[in-house]
mmCIF file with all atom_site columns, C-alpha atoms in Angstrom:
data_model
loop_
_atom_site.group_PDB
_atom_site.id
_atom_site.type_symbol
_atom_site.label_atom_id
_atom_site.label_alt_id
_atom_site.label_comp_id
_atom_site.label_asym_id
_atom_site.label_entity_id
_atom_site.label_seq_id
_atom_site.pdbx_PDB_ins_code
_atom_site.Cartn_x
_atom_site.Cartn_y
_atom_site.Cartn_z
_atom_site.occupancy
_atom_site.B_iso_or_equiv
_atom_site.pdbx_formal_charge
_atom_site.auth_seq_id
_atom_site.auth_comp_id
_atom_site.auth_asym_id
_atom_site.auth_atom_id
_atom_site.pdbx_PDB_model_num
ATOM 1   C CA . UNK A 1 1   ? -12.783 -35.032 -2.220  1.00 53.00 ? 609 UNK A CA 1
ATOM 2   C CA . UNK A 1 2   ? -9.863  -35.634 -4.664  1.00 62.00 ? 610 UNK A CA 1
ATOM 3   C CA . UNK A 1 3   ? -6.827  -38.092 -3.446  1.00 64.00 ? 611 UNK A CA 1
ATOM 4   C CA . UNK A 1 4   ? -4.179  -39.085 -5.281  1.00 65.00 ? 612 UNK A CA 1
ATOM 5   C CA . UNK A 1 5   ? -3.667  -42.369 -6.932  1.00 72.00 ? 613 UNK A CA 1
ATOM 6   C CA . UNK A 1 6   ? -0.492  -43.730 -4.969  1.00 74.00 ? 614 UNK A CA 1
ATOM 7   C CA . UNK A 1 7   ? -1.227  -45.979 -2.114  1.00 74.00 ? 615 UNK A CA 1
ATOM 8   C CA . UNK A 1 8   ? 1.377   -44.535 0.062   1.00 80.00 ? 616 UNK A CA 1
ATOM 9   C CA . UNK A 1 9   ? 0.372   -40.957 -0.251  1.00 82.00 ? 617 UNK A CA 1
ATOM 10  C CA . UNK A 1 10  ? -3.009  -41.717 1.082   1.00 90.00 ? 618 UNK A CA 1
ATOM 11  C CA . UNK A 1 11  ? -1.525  -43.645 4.026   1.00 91.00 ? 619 UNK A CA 1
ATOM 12  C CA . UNK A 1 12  ? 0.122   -41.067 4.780   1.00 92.00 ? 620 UNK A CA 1
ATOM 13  C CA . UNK A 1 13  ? -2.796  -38.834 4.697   1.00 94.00 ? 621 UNK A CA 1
ATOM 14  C CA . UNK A 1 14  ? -4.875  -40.944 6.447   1.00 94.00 ? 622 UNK A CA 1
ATOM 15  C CA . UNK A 1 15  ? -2.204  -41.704 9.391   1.00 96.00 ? 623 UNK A CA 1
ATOM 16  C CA . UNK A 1 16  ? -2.039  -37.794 9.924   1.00 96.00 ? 624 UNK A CA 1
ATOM 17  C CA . UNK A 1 17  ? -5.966  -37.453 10.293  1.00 96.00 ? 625 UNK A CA 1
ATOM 18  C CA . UNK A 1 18  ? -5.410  -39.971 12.574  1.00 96.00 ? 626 UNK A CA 1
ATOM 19  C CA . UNK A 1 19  ? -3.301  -39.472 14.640  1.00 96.00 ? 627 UNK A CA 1
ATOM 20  C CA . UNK A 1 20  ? -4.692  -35.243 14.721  1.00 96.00 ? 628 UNK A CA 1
ATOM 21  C CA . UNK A 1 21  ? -1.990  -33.793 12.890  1.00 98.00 ? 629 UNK A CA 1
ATOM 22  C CA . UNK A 1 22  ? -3.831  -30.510 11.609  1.00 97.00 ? 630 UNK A CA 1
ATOM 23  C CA . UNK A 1 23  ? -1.443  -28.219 10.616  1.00 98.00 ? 631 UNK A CA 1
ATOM 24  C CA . UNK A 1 24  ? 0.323   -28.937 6.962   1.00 98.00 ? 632 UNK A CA 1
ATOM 25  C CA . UNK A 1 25  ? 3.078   -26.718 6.347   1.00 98.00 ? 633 UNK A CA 1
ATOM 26  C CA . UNK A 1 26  ? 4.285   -27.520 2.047   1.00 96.00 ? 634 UNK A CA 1
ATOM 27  C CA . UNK A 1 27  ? 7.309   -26.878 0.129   1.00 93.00 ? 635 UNK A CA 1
ATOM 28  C CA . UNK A 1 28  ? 5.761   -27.741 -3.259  1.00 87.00 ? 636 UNK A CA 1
ATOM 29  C CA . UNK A 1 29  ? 7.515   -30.260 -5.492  1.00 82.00 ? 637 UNK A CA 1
ATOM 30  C CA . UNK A 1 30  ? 6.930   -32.381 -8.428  1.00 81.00 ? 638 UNK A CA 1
ATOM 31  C CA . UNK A 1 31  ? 7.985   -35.385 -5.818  1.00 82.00 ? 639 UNK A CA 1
ATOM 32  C CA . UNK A 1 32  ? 5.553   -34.519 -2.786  1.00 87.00 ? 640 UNK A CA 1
ATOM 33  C CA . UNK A 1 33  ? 2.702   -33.940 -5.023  1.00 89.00 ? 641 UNK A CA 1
ATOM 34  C CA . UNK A 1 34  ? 0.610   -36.619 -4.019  1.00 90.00 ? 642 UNK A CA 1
ATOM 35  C CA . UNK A 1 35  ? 0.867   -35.675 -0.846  1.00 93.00 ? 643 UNK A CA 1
ATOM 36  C CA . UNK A 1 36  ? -0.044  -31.816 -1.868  1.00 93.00 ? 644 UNK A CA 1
ATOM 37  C CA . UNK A 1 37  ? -3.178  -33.118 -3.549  1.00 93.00 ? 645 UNK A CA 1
ATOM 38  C CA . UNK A 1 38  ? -3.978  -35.644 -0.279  1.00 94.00 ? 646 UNK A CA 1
ATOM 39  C CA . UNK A 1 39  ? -3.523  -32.537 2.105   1.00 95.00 ? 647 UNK A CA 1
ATOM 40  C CA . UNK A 1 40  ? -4.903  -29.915 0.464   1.00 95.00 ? 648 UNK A CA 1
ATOM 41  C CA . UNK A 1 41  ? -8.187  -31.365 -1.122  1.00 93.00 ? 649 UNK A CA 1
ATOM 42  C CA . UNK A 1 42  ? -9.162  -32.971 2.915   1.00 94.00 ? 650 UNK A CA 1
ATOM 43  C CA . UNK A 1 43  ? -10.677 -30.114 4.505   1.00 95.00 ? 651 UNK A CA 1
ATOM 44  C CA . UNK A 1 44  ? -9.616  -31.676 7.878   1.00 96.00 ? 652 UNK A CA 1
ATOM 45  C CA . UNK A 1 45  ? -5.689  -29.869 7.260   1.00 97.00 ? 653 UNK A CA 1
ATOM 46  C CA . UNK A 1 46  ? -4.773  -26.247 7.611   1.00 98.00 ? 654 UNK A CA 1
ATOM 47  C CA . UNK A 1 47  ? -2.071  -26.039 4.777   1.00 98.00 ? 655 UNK A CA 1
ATOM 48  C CA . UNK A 1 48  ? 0.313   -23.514 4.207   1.00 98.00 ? 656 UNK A CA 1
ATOM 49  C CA . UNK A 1 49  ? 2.378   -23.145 0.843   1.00 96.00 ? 657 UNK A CA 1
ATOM 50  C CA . UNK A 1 50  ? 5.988   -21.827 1.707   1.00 97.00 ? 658 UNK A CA 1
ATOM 51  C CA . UNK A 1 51  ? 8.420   -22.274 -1.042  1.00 94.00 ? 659 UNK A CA 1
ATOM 52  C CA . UNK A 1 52  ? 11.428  -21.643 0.828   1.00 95.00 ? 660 UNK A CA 1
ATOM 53  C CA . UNK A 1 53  ? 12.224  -25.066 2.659   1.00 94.00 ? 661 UNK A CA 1
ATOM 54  C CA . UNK A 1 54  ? 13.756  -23.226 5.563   1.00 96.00 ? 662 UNK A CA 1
ATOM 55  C CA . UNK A 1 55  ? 11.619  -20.319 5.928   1.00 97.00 ? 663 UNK A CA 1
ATOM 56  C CA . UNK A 1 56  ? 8.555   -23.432 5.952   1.00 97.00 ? 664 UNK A CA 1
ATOM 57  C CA . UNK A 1 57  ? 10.247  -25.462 8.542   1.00 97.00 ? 665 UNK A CA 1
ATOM 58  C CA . UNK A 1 58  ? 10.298  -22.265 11.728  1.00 98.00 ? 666 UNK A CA 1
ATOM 59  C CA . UNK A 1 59  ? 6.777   -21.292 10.605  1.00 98.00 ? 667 UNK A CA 1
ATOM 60  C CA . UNK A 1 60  ? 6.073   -25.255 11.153  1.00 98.00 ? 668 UNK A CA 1
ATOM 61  C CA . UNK A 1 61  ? 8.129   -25.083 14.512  1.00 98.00 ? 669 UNK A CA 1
ATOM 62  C CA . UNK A 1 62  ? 6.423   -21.938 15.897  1.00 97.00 ? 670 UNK A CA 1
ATOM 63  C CA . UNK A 1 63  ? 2.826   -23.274 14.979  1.00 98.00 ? 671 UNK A CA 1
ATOM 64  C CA . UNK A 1 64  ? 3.999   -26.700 16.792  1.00 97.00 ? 672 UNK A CA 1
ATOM 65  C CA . UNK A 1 65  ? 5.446   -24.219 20.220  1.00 97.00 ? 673 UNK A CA 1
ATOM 66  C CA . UNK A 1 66  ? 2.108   -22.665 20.399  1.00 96.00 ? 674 UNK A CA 1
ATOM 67  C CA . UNK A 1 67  ? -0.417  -24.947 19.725  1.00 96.00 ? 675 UNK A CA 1
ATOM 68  C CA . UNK A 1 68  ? 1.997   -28.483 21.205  1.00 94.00 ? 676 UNK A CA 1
ATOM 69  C CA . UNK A 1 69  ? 0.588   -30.137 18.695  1.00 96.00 ? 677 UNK A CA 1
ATOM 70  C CA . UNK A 1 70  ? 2.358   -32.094 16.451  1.00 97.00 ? 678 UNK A CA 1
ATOM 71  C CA . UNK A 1 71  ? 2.894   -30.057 13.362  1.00 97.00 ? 679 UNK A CA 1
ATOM 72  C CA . UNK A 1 72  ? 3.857   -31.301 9.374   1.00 97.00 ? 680 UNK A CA 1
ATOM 73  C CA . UNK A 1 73  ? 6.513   -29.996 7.121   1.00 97.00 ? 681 UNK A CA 1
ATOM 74  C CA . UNK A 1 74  ? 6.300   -31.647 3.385   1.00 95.00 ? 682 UNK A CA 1
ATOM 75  C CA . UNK A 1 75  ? 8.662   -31.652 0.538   1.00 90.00 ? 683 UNK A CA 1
ATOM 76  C CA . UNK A 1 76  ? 10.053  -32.678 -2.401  1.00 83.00 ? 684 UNK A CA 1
ATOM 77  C CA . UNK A 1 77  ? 13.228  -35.074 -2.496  1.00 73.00 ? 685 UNK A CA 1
ATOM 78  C CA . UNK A 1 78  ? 17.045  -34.098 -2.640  1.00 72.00 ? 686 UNK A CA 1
ATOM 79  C CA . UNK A 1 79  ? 18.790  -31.139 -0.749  1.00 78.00 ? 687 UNK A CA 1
ATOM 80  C CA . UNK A 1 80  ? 15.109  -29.720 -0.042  1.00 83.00 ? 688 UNK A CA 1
ATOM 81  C CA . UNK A 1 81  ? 14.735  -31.566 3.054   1.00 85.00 ? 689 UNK A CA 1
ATOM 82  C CA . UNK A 1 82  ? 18.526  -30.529 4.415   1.00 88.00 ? 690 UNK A CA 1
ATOM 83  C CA . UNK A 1 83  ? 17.010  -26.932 4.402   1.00 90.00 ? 691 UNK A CA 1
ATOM 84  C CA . UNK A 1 84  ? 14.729  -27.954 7.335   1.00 94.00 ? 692 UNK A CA 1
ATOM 85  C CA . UNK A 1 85  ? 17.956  -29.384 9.622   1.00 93.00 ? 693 UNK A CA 1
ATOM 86  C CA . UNK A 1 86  ? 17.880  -26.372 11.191  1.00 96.00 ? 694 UNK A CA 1
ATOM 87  C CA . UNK A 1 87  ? 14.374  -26.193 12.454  1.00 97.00 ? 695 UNK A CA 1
ATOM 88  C CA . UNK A 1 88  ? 14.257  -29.535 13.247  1.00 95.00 ? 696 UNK A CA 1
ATOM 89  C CA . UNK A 1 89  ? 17.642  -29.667 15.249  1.00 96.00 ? 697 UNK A CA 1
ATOM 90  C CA . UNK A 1 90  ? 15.536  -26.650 17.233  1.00 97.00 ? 698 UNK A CA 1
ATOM 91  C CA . UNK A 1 91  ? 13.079  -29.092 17.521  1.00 97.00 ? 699 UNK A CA 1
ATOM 92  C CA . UNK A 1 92  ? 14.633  -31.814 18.716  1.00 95.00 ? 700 UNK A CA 1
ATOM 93  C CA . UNK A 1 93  ? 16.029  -29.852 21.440  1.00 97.00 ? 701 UNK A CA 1
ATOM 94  C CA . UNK A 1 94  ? 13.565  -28.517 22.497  1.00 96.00 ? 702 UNK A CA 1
ATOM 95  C CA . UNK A 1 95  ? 10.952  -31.173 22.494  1.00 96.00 ? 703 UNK A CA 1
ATOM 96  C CA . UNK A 1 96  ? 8.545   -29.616 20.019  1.00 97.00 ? 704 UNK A CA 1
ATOM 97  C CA . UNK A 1 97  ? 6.426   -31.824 17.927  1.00 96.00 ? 705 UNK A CA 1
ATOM 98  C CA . UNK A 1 98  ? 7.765   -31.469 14.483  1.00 96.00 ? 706 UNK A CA 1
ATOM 99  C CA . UNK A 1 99  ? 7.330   -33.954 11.802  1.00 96.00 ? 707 UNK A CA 1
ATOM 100 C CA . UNK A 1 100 ? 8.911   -33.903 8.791   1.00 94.00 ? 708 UNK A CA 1
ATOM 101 C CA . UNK A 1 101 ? 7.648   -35.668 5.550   1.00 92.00 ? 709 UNK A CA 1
ATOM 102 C CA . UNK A 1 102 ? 10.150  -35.926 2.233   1.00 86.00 ? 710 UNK A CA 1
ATOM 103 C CA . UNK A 1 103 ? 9.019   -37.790 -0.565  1.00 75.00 ? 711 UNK A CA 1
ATOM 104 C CA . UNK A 1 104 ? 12.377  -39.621 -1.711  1.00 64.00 ? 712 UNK A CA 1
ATOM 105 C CA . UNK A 1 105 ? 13.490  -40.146 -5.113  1.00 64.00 ? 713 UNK A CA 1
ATOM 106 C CA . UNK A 1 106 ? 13.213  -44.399 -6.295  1.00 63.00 ? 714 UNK A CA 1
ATOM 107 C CA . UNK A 1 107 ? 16.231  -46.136 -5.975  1.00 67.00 ? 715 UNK A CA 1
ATOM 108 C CA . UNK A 1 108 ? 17.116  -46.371 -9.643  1.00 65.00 ? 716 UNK A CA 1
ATOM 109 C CA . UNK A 1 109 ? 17.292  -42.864 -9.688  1.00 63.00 ? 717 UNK A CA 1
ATOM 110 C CA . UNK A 1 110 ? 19.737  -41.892 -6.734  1.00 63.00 ? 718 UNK A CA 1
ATOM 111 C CA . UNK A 1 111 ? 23.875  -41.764 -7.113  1.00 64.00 ? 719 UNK A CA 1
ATOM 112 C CA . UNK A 1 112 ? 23.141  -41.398 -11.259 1.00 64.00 ? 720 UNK A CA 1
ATOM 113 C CA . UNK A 1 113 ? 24.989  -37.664 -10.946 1.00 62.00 ? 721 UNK A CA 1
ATOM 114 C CA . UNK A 1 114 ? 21.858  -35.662 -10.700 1.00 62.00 ? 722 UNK A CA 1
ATOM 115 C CA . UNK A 1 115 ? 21.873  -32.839 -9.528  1.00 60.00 ? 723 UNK A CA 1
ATOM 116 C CA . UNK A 1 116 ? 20.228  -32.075 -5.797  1.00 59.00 ? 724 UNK A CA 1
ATOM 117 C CA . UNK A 1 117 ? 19.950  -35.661 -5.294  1.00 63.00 ? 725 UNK A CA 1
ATOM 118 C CA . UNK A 1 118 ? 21.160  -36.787 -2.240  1.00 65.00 ? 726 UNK A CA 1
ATOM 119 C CA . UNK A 1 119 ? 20.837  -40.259 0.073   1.00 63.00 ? 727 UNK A CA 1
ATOM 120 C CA . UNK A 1 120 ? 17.731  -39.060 2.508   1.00 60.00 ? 728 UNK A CA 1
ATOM 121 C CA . UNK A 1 121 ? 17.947  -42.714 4.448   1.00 65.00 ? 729 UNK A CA 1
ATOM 122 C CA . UNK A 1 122 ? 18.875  -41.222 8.328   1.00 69.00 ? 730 UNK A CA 1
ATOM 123 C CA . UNK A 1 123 ? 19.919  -38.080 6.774   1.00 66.00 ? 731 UNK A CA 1
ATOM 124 C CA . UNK A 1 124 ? 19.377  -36.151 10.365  1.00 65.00 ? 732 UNK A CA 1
#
């Protein structure tokens, strides 16, 4: 089984196994790549590859409705994760286990004038 070689990725992985978190839903990014390559290459997770941030984030919620099971949405840093505000308002609200997992840019590397870069800390 192939993990990948930052600590905090496979926490991350391993705290999902744990805690039964099955069903992967990914946005891929250059960012969340480790935890792509933790997810998909454990043949504990279901993982889905949606592109669309919002389009991943319902077919996360209605997986998480049906089973009531807590459910994962990953991606990449910046405006990616504001695409999923709208599932996981819905989520929220309606007491559905959704959890959402954003791999953030370093420090050095935020308020520089890139572009979708945004501040992620309590962004909902």
């Amino acid at each position: 089984m192939k993990h990948s070689s930052i600590p905090l990725s496979q926490t991350v992985v391993t705290l999902c196994k744990t805690h039964n978190v099955k069903h992967i839903i990914i946005s891929p990014g250059s960012r969340n790549a480790p935890l792509t390559i933790g997810f998909t290459n454990d043949g504990f997770f279901k993982c889905y590859s949606i592109i669309d941030e919002r389009c991943a984030a319902f077919f996360a919620l209605g997986i998480a409705q049906q089973t009531q099971e807590p459910t994962a949405i990953v991606c990449t840093s910046g405006s990616a994760l504001l695409n999923y505000y709208p599932a996981v308002s819905e989520a929220y609200y309606s007491n559905i286990p959704l959890i959402v997992l954003s791999a953030d840019r370093p420090k050095h590397l935020i308020d520089i004038g890139d572009g979708q870069t945004i501040k992620q800390k309590d962004v909902y």
